[in-house]
Amino acid sequence: MYKTRDKIKWIWTNMEGFHAIYILGMIGTVIYNVLQLVVPFFSGKMIDMYLTGEDAVYNMEHHRNFFFILLGVMVGATFLRTIIVYVSCMAYEKGSQKVLYKVRSFLFEKILRQDMRFYSKYRTGDLMTRVTGDLDAVRHMIAWVIRAVIESFSLVMATAVYFFIMDWRVALAILSISPVIAIIIAQFKKHVAPRHKMLRERLAELNTDAQENIAGNRVVKAFAREEYEKEKFDKSSRAYAEQNEKTALTWLSYFPYVETLANMLPSILLLTGGIFMIAGTMTMGEYVAFSGLTWAISNPMRQVGNVMNEFQRFQAASDKVLEIYYSEATITDRPDAKDLTERFQGEIVFDHVSFAYPDEEAVAPVLRDISFTIKPGETLAIMGETGCGKTSLIQLIPRFYDPYEGRILIDGEDIKSFKLTDLRHQIGLATQDVLLYSDTIDGNIAYGDVDMPEKDVLKYAKYSAANGFIKAMPEGYDTIIGERGVGLSGGQKQRISLARALAIRPSILILDDTTSAVDLETEKQIQEGLANLDFPCTKIMIAQRISTTKNADHIMILKDGKILEMGNHEELIRQNGYYADLVRLQLGEEVLASMLAGKEGK
Ligand code: DUT
Ligand code: MG
């Protein structure tokens, strides 16, 4: 998907600040691999000078000191090599951790800033895999694969040069196997690359399965589907294990060829070296140096499968990481978006708005030609049967989605002309399904402003009729509520989420069925709280109960994405349409009749 060159560039950019250290690490790798040649080189020299050469006895007697110098150099080189290995490994680690950290923070922020379309495209488990496992494969590339490549490459190159200097004929004979290796590796790569791609998919599926089951454990339990879910998970788990095995075993079908070639090296050397030694064109010392170095060719050969495997793992994983890294939200600030310095007055206008969920514009418009105006401080209640588009409508105001036709104006300005964060800062939203964080109640209410004084937290809890039950809890506002608010009733969660929405003192408050789970008495308290807020605020509330909506300045009845009726309570009663039917259904024929007679208008 992405080119390897671009990926390396991408890693490089993300390593900013560590470039020097990383390059030092790479240079270190080259140096210590070249140093590996020192020992065989000097052993060859020692053998020729002091053991098998013509002047061996003479040298031993008259140049004894030089013998010890050679020995010292060998020991010193080994010691130096150890230090360089240590330092350069540190450099790779540091560089890779730096990239990991930087990219992970970036990805997280990127994911946070995505729009709703993104969240409907990617599953949570998949995203989690990308920022953890997949990203770690990228780190492994920086910390290990690159080092292994440089190591093998510098070792082979240095050895080759050394071989050619010693005896180009033997060197040629030994290196004649390299084209064969290149062919094997190319074949292997073709074979293993798609398997790594599959492997990443399997891992994402496995994590998604685990995540959905753990998050949805209550549903699993309610339906006693543990066995079924366990089997489903086992299946993904097995699929992953099998794919893993298949990928790992791929090398096994190539390994024998490489191993055979590697084992041929000493034979080639024995043959050619032997011939040249008999012919007298090669010394014993040279032969020892050669044979002491065949590993410098054969080890990298054996390593190459491993490196290629890891490299393909990086290729597959980094494609997944980069997909998120470069993904762009479709709903973004316009280049000319202006800063909002003041609170909204709160006038909201929908001007011929039509909306469909992304990619479905042609097939399934969810809202059609919606136009209305609400003045600052007014309350709009939206009613209508399930699926008619209520939630979709309110989601357009904080621009979770953009309509495909028409405009939405706040205080006379298109909402697209504001910066997204500014716009959203002014909107308090309590969503239909409540999500609370695993934090204290206090922390949840003050989510939009962590420094909020306690008395303010209390105030907003009172507005939303939550103070009573919170105070009754053993640790009051410091009670930690579990993930998703386990330990609270549905109505309690709704009230905390309402307090959270109020706590940002929004100029526009949007409540999506926020009082559906509270009793009528509590709801009345909430209504009073909302009517007496100590800040001006335009309110939009989706609700099903007449008791919630009847005092609103405007009541909108949505049907199939269109406005069926709109007006205040009295007007809609007089229209005797859908709303009047609702009153009849919820409050009874008599109440409706008396309302019609105007006795109980308000
Ligand atoms: N819809 C989608 N994708 C979504 C959400 C909803 O296609 O991500 C469809 C389902 C439905 C229509 O849009 O046919 C309107 O959904 P909405 O959630 O706006 O309905 P609602 O009026 O809020 O229903 P409820 O009272 O059940 O909350
Ligand atoms: Mg809804």
XYZ file of C-alpha atoms and ligand atoms in Angstrom:
631
model
C 0.000 0.000 0.000
C 2.595 2.542 1.103
C 6.058 2.417 -0.466
C 8.909 1.137 1.684
C 10.870 4.277 0.926
C 8.060 6.453 2.214
C 7.777 4.321 5.316
C 11.455 4.736 6.106
C 11.078 8.470 5.558
C 8.094 8.459 7.872
C 10.057 6.689 10.590
C 12.894 9.095 10.101
C 10.668 12.145 10.502
C 9.200 10.722 13.670
C 12.649 10.153 15.107
C 13.359 13.852 15.234
C 15.778 14.731 17.981
C 17.264 11.244 17.937
C 18.741 11.218 14.466
C 22.329 11.659 15.667
C 22.042 8.913 18.274
C 20.487 6.535 15.804
C 23.116 7.184 13.148
C 25.765 6.662 15.805
C 24.135 3.321 16.559
C 24.297 2.355 12.901
C 27.931 3.401 12.608
C 28.622 1.400 15.757
C 27.075 -1.655 14.130
C 29.325 -1.286 11.114
C 32.414 -0.807 13.283
C 31.828 -3.772 15.525
C 31.170 -6.022 12.603
C 34.363 -4.945 10.934
C 36.132 -5.529 14.249
C 34.919 -9.123 14.108
C 37.453 -9.623 11.338
C 40.347 -8.539 13.516
C 40.616 -11.789 15.457
C 40.802 -14.124 12.459
C 43.131 -11.681 10.697
C 45.580 -11.626 13.582
C 45.314 -15.344 14.246
C 46.300 -15.872 10.618
C 49.251 -13.528 11.078
C 50.314 -15.293 14.298
C 50.155 -18.719 12.757
C 52.217 -17.665 9.774
C 54.783 -15.808 11.851
C 55.153 -18.009 14.890
C 53.789 -21.446 14.124
C 53.940 -22.717 10.579
C 55.964 -20.128 8.680
C 59.567 -20.733 7.601
C 60.890 -18.228 10.149
C 58.610 -19.361 12.968
C 61.326 -20.437 15.395
C 63.488 -17.404 14.654
C 60.510 -15.034 15.083
C 59.509 -16.655 18.359
C 62.980 -16.067 19.737
C 63.698 -12.586 18.402
C 60.259 -10.975 18.021
C 58.566 -12.366 21.103
C 57.239 -8.893 22.055
C 55.388 -8.522 18.774
C 53.622 -11.799 19.536
C 52.263 -10.302 22.723
C 51.296 -7.099 20.975
C 49.283 -9.115 18.472
C 47.652 -10.981 21.321
C 46.900 -7.704 23.113
C 45.330 -6.202 19.992
C 43.087 -9.234 19.642
C 41.894 -9.041 23.235
C 41.534 -5.275 23.018
C 39.487 -5.506 19.828
C 37.151 -8.012 21.412
C 36.712 -5.802 24.442
C 36.083 -2.723 22.330
C 33.575 -4.657 20.267
C 31.582 -5.546 23.362
C 31.379 -1.925 24.414
C 30.322 -0.783 20.959
C 27.666 -3.497 20.761
C 26.222 -2.328 24.052
C 26.212 1.351 23.154
C 24.766 0.839 19.695
C 22.006 -1.446 20.982
C 21.069 1.296 23.421
C 20.929 3.772 20.560
C 18.524 1.543 18.595
C 16.341 1.033 21.650
C 16.208 4.730 22.397
C 15.451 5.634 18.805
C 12.716 3.044 18.527
C 11.053 3.943 21.811
C 11.082 7.557 20.796
C 9.289 6.766 17.542
C 6.864 4.452 19.312
C 5.939 7.087 21.835
C 5.633 9.854 19.311
C 3.585 7.903 16.808
C 1.355 6.427 19.484
C 0.491 9.840 20.929
C -0.099 11.126 17.439
C -2.352 8.205 16.535
C -4.337 8.567 19.702
C -4.936 12.214 19.048
C -5.766 11.464 15.453
C -8.324 8.894 16.501
C -9.836 11.283 19.046
C -10.243 13.970 16.437
C -11.885 11.761 13.865
C -15.489 12.255 12.921
C -18.381 9.860 13.336
C -17.860 8.385 9.913
C -14.473 7.071 11.010
C -15.941 5.486 14.122
C -18.550 3.641 12.157
C -15.841 2.356 9.822
C -13.311 1.030 12.324
C -14.104 -1.300 15.179
C -12.646 -0.555 18.590
C -10.629 -3.788 18.758
C -9.139 -3.060 15.372
C -8.062 0.442 16.387
C -6.620 -0.857 19.642
C -4.579 -3.419 17.694
C -3.187 -0.710 15.476
C -1.951 1.448 18.337
C -0.522 -1.511 20.247
C 0.527 -4.676 18.387
C 0.907 -3.183 14.931
C 2.810 -0.226 16.243
C 5.089 -2.528 18.155
C 5.986 -4.285 14.916
C 7.074 -0.882 13.641
C 9.192 -0.396 16.737
C 10.724 -3.821 16.209
C 11.723 -2.760 12.723
C 13.650 0.199 14.110
C 15.181 -1.589 17.079
C 15.980 -4.926 15.511
C 15.358 -5.410 11.794
C 17.357 -2.406 10.637
C 20.189 -3.355 12.964
C 20.175 -6.948 11.728
C 20.263 -5.780 8.120
C 23.166 -3.423 8.713
C 24.933 -6.078 10.742
C 24.644 -8.745 8.079
C 25.408 -6.354 5.287
C 28.512 -4.823 6.861
C 29.789 -8.198 7.972
C 29.394 -9.740 4.530
C 30.848 -6.708 2.793
C 33.858 -6.463 5.100
C 34.476 -10.174 4.816
C 34.151 -10.081 1.054
C 36.624 -7.233 0.775
C 38.993 -9.048 3.112
C 38.648 -12.283 1.163
C 39.382 -10.535 -2.106
C 42.477 -8.925 -0.649
C 43.728 -12.291 0.606
C 42.931 -14.370 -2.433
C 40.427 -13.257 -5.066
C 40.063 -16.779 -6.531
C 38.931 -18.346 -3.273
C 36.777 -15.286 -2.597
C 35.016 -15.693 -5.949
C 34.445 -19.374 -5.305
C 32.876 -18.677 -1.936
C 30.758 -15.761 -3.092
C 29.516 -17.674 -6.142
C 26.629 -18.927 -4.058
C 25.228 -15.439 -3.419
C 23.005 -15.234 -6.538
C 21.347 -18.485 -5.487
C 20.604 -17.022 -2.093
C 19.140 -13.905 -3.667
C 16.751 -16.051 -5.706
C 15.662 -18.038 -2.676
C 14.988 -14.887 -0.667
C 13.005 -13.277 -3.454
C 10.820 -16.375 -3.689
C 10.381 -16.480 0.052
C 9.331 -12.851 0.180
C 6.679 -13.393 -2.481
C 5.327 -16.276 -0.505
C 5.382 -14.856 2.999
C 4.223 -11.257 2.448
C 0.503 -12.036 1.993
C 0.628 -14.311 5.000
C 1.820 -11.504 7.220
C -0.976 -9.327 5.909
C -3.488 -12.011 6.823
C -1.867 -12.421 10.199
C -2.434 -8.752 11.067
C -6.093 -9.089 10.021
C -6.529 -12.156 12.192
C -5.008 -10.372 15.162
C -7.369 -7.430 14.710
C -10.330 -9.806 14.539
C -9.225 -11.588 17.663
C -8.902 -8.350 19.594
C -12.230 -7.084 18.318
C -13.888 -10.266 19.479
C -12.329 -10.015 22.902
C -13.137 -6.340 23.261
C -16.770 -6.666 22.199
C -17.365 -9.609 24.470
C -15.832 -8.008 27.496
C -17.577 -4.699 26.893
C -20.856 -6.450 26.157
C -20.628 -9.010 28.924
C -24.016 -8.069 30.343
C -25.753 -8.899 27.107
C -23.829 -12.142 26.844
C -24.936 -13.070 30.335
C -28.517 -11.993 29.867
C -28.858 -14.282 26.896
C -26.764 -17.010 28.503
C -24.612 -17.004 25.390
C -21.316 -17.688 27.139
C -20.833 -21.030 25.388
C -21.589 -19.525 22.010
C -19.300 -16.551 22.558
C -16.562 -18.779 23.883
C -16.751 -20.891 20.767
C -16.750 -17.820 18.575
C -13.697 -16.519 20.379
C -11.997 -19.894 20.208
C -12.549 -19.811 16.501
C -10.858 -16.437 16.052
C -8.158 -17.500 18.429
C -7.545 -20.670 16.494
C -7.615 -18.801 13.193
C -4.942 -16.475 14.540
C -2.812 -19.321 15.900
C -3.079 -21.202 12.627
C -2.201 -18.165 10.578
C 0.725 -17.550 12.882
C 1.927 -21.087 12.449
C 1.478 -20.974 8.702
C 3.493 -17.784 8.513
C 6.231 -19.099 10.758
C 6.428 -22.365 8.865
C 6.778 -20.654 5.509
C 10.471 -20.258 6.106
C 10.736 -23.934 6.777
C 10.263 -24.781 3.128
C 13.108 -22.458 2.172
C 15.359 -23.119 5.094
C 16.841 -26.442 3.851
C 18.175 -24.792 0.692
C 19.803 -21.977 2.600
C 21.198 -24.367 5.184
C 22.647 -26.594 2.479
C 24.280 -23.607 0.838
C 25.650 -22.434 4.172
C 27.080 -25.869 4.819
C 28.671 -25.927 1.398
C 30.922 -22.998 2.283
C 33.531 -25.001 4.249
C 33.609 -27.609 1.502
C 34.179 -24.986 -1.162
C 36.925 -23.524 0.956
C 38.516 -26.888 1.632
C 38.504 -27.679 -2.055
C 39.787 -24.380 -3.455
C 42.006 -23.522 -0.491
C 43.473 -27.021 -0.500
C 44.303 -26.845 -4.166
C 45.970 -23.444 -3.802
C 47.893 -24.515 -0.729
C 49.254 -27.585 -2.483
C 50.130 -25.376 -5.418
C 51.913 -23.166 -2.904
C 49.990 -19.991 -3.671
C 48.317 -19.853 -0.256
C 49.799 -20.007 3.226
C 48.482 -21.989 6.154
C 47.765 -18.748 7.996
C 45.652 -17.476 5.121
C 43.762 -20.711 5.048
C 43.045 -20.454 8.784
C 41.914 -16.856 8.357
C 39.553 -17.935 5.555
C 38.078 -20.825 7.447
C 37.835 -18.728 10.621
C 35.654 -16.350 8.658
C 33.293 -18.541 6.680
C 30.782 -18.020 9.482
C 30.802 -14.305 8.636
C 29.151 -15.330 5.374
C 27.078 -18.270 6.526
C 25.567 -16.659 9.636
C 24.014 -13.760 7.755
C 22.741 -16.341 5.255
C 20.989 -18.226 8.011
C 19.721 -14.955 9.471
C 18.225 -13.744 6.256
C 14.954 -15.683 6.601
C 14.365 -14.313 10.040
C 15.102 -10.784 8.936
C 12.865 -11.085 5.898
C 10.070 -12.445 8.081
C 10.300 -9.567 10.492
C 10.547 -7.131 7.636
C 7.337 -8.428 6.092
C 5.678 -8.238 9.474
C 6.700 -4.600 9.579
C 5.367 -4.057 6.067
C 1.945 -5.438 6.931
C 1.721 -3.766 10.323
C 2.967 -0.374 9.176
C 0.354 -0.280 6.405
C -2.287 -0.527 9.092
C -0.638 2.088 11.260
C -0.159 4.494 8.360
C -3.758 4.144 7.292
C -4.770 5.752 10.575
C -1.775 8.063 10.644
C -2.740 9.668 7.360
C -6.498 9.433 7.702
C -8.210 12.763 7.583
C -11.492 13.668 9.183
C -14.001 14.864 6.608
C -15.497 17.292 9.059
C -12.792 19.825 9.805
C -12.275 23.504 10.340
C -12.661 25.574 7.256
C -9.421 27.415 6.449
C -11.161 30.698 7.153
C -12.861 29.438 10.340
C -12.868 32.171 12.919
C -12.286 32.112 16.619
C -15.299 32.452 18.823
C -14.570 34.706 21.710
C -18.053 35.255 23.066
C -20.942 33.092 24.102
C -23.596 32.429 21.537
C -26.811 34.346 21.933
C -28.335 31.018 21.067
C -30.510 31.571 18.009
C -30.640 28.389 15.937
C -31.846 28.256 12.357
C -32.179 25.181 10.161
C -32.421 26.308 6.584
C -33.730 23.578 4.249
C -31.495 20.947 5.792
C -31.351 17.468 4.296
C -29.102 14.808 5.711
C -28.106 11.219 5.100
C -25.481 9.077 6.740
C -22.204 9.145 4.765
C -22.210 7.326 1.429
C -25.965 6.909 1.551
C -27.050 10.321 0.259
C -28.744 8.922 -2.789
C -30.423 5.933 -1.184
C -31.579 6.891 2.249
C -32.036 10.501 3.294
C -32.641 10.506 7.041
C -33.725 14.142 7.272
C -35.536 15.912 4.478
C -35.883 19.647 4.024
C -35.910 20.619 7.668
C -36.408 24.340 8.330
C -37.135 26.050 11.627
C -35.960 28.872 13.853
C -35.578 29.014 17.603
C -34.765 32.240 19.350
C -32.176 32.685 22.085
C -33.243 31.116 25.344
C -36.165 29.208 23.879
C -36.798 25.531 24.298
C -37.451 23.180 21.413
C -38.862 19.745 22.116
C -38.552 17.099 19.451
C -40.888 14.124 19.428
C -41.579 11.355 17.016
C -41.513 7.641 16.714
C -38.308 5.711 17.019
C -36.039 5.932 13.992
C -37.662 9.098 12.649
C -34.403 11.037 12.787
C -34.408 12.896 16.123
C -30.898 11.944 17.173
C -29.667 12.517 13.640
C -31.081 16.035 13.688
C -29.414 17.151 16.892
C -26.076 15.613 15.881
C -25.886 18.135 13.069
C -25.628 21.065 15.471
C -22.208 20.184 16.970
C -21.267 19.023 13.439
C -20.842 15.347 14.191
C -22.124 15.114 10.653
C -22.703 17.746 7.999
C -25.950 17.922 6.055
C -25.677 17.336 2.333
C -28.105 20.136 1.631
C -29.047 23.303 3.418
C -27.387 25.249 6.191
C -27.511 25.481 9.927
C -27.027 28.911 11.417
C -26.292 29.956 14.950
C -26.775 33.644 15.689
C -27.111 34.157 11.964
C -23.814 32.541 11.016
C -23.276 29.225 9.275
C -21.905 26.807 11.853
C -19.236 25.839 9.335
C -17.676 29.257 9.774
C -16.762 28.514 13.399
C -13.869 26.446 14.609
C -15.082 22.993 15.576
C -13.704 23.104 19.094
C -15.161 26.561 19.695
C -18.540 25.456 18.427
C -18.561 22.319 20.521
C -17.356 24.129 23.639
C -20.616 26.033 23.590
C -22.841 23.014 23.257
C -23.757 20.870 26.230
C -24.830 17.456 25.052
C -26.308 14.568 26.961
C -26.386 11.654 24.545
C -28.993 8.952 24.258
C -26.743 6.181 25.482
C -24.865 7.462 28.451
C -21.190 6.798 28.768
C -19.528 7.710 32.030
C -15.840 7.362 32.697
C -14.347 5.179 35.384
C -13.692 8.093 37.670
C -15.351 9.727 40.645
C -18.805 11.233 40.221
C -17.195 14.592 40.800
C -14.680 13.891 38.048
C -17.433 12.851 35.672
C -19.503 15.967 36.237
C -16.475 18.258 35.995
C -15.283 16.466 32.850
C -15.324 19.652 30.767
C -13.400 21.642 33.388
C -11.234 19.689 35.808
C -10.618 22.678 38.041
C -14.281 23.236 38.795
C -14.850 24.141 42.455
C -16.860 21.634 44.420
C -19.724 23.985 45.084
C -20.255 24.344 41.349
C -20.281 20.586 40.864
C -22.944 20.487 43.563
C -24.965 23.190 41.853
C -25.114 21.329 38.543
C -25.978 18.114 40.309
C -28.867 19.935 41.936
C -30.122 21.263 38.602
C -30.280 17.719 37.353
C -31.861 16.347 40.538
C -28.810 14.182 41.161
C -27.558 15.711 44.398
C -29.907 13.637 46.540
C -28.840 10.190 45.445
C -25.178 11.153 45.149
C -25.106 12.424 48.729
C -26.710 9.207 49.883
C -23.827 7.181 48.477
C -21.166 6.088 50.972
C -18.494 8.306 49.521
C -20.746 10.913 48.012
C -19.186 12.830 45.142
C -15.958 10.891 45.555
C -17.628 7.586 44.758
C -15.830 5.946 41.900
C -18.235 4.729 39.297
C -17.138 1.793 37.214
C -16.501 1.570 33.539
C -19.719 2.625 31.818
C -21.108 3.487 35.220
C -21.687 0.016 36.581
C -23.263 0.418 39.972
C -25.660 3.158 38.961
C -29.214 2.878 37.749
C -30.136 4.023 34.275
C -31.863 7.123 35.621
C -28.931 7.943 37.872
C -26.523 7.717 34.967
C -28.760 9.967 32.899
C -28.796 12.586 35.638
C -25.016 12.570 35.976
C -24.675 12.938 32.242
C -27.117 15.872 32.378
C -25.081 17.498 35.148
C -21.969 16.975 33.024
C -23.623 18.704 30.075
C -24.748 21.605 32.264
C -21.371 21.994 33.933
C -19.805 23.527 30.857
C -22.442 26.303 31.093
C -23.373 25.796 27.460
C -25.154 28.428 25.447
C -26.940 25.572 23.707
C -28.069 22.543 25.664
C -29.066 19.384 23.833
C -30.721 16.523 25.665
C -31.368 13.309 23.804
C -34.002 11.428 25.763
C -32.145 12.333 28.928
C -35.018 11.921 31.322
C -36.522 8.802 29.813
C -35.370 6.610 32.686
C -36.300 8.847 35.616
C -39.615 8.820 37.444
C -42.168 11.560 36.931
C -41.484 13.256 40.250
C -37.721 13.467 39.599
C -38.402 14.617 36.094
C -40.442 17.474 37.425
C -37.516 18.515 39.592
C -35.229 18.390 36.588
C -37.657 20.548 34.594
C -37.595 23.087 37.372
C -33.818 22.944 37.532
C -33.572 23.512 33.803
C -36.021 26.401 33.938
C -33.934 28.145 36.583
C -30.394 27.806 35.281
C -28.121 30.678 36.286
C -26.936 31.156 32.721
C -28.804 31.868 29.501
C -29.230 28.819 27.325
C -31.197 27.627 24.336
C -32.471 24.128 24.881
C -33.290 21.329 22.540
C -34.711 18.258 24.128
C -35.774 15.015 22.602
C -38.429 13.348 24.698
C -41.324 10.976 24.526
C -43.431 12.230 27.415
C -45.944 14.998 27.063
C -45.044 16.016 30.614
C -41.511 16.777 29.451
C -42.414 18.628 26.311
C -45.623 20.507 26.957
C -43.985 23.635 28.347
C -41.545 23.973 25.465
C -41.780 27.073 23.286
C -41.792 24.859 20.214
C -42.700 21.248 19.814
C -41.586 19.520 16.647
C -43.048 16.236 15.532
C -40.728 14.406 13.168
C -41.926 11.650 10.919
C -39.737 9.815 8.450
C -37.202 12.607 8.566
C -39.712 15.357 7.850
C -41.411 17.891 10.103
C -44.952 16.682 10.484
C -46.156 19.261 12.997
C -44.556 22.199 14.705
C -45.952 24.667 17.198
C -46.470 25.081 20.893
C -48.602 22.829 23.068
C -51.885 24.667 22.485
C -51.381 25.040 18.781
C -50.631 21.379 18.322
C -53.580 20.323 20.473
C -55.819 22.435 18.297
C -54.355 20.890 15.164
C -55.642 17.629 16.528
C -52.988 15.624 14.727
C -50.175 13.375 15.842
C -49.407 15.395 18.979
C -53.025 15.402 20.080
C -53.032 11.651 19.564
C -50.005 11.403 21.829
C -51.765 13.395 24.528
C -54.799 11.172 24.186
C -52.615 8.096 24.435
C -50.523 9.240 27.377
C -52.967 11.291 29.418
C -56.338 10.030 28.326
C -59.261 11.325 26.315
C -60.595 13.518 29.121
C -57.403 15.445 29.679
C -57.200 16.087 25.981
C -60.761 17.266 25.926
C -60.185 19.653 28.802
C -56.985 20.879 27.171
C -58.926 21.518 23.998
C -61.429 23.443 26.038
C -58.457 25.541 27.166
C -58.819 24.773 30.873
C -55.480 23.099 31.266
C -53.556 24.877 28.580
C -50.381 25.188 30.545
N -29.178 5.578 11.109
C -28.116 5.228 10.303
N -26.832 5.289 10.801
C -26.605 5.721 12.080
C -27.694 6.070 12.896
C -28.970 5.994 12.373
O -28.280 4.865 9.166
O -25.428 5.762 12.488
C -30.542 5.533 10.578
C -31.467 4.655 11.370
C -32.773 5.376 11.302
C -32.433 6.802 10.957
O -31.077 6.833 10.635
O -33.549 4.841 10.245
C -32.748 7.765 12.073
O -32.054 7.391 13.241
P -32.071 8.279 14.555
O -31.074 7.715 15.470
O -31.930 9.694 14.193
O -33.542 8.000 15.110
P -34.220 8.524 16.418
O -35.385 9.326 16.009
O -33.234 9.180 17.304
O -34.731 7.169 17.076
P -34.852 6.778 18.617
O -36.080 7.409 19.137
O -34.991 5.318 18.595
O -33.636 7.246 19.303
Mg -32.391 8.702 19.077
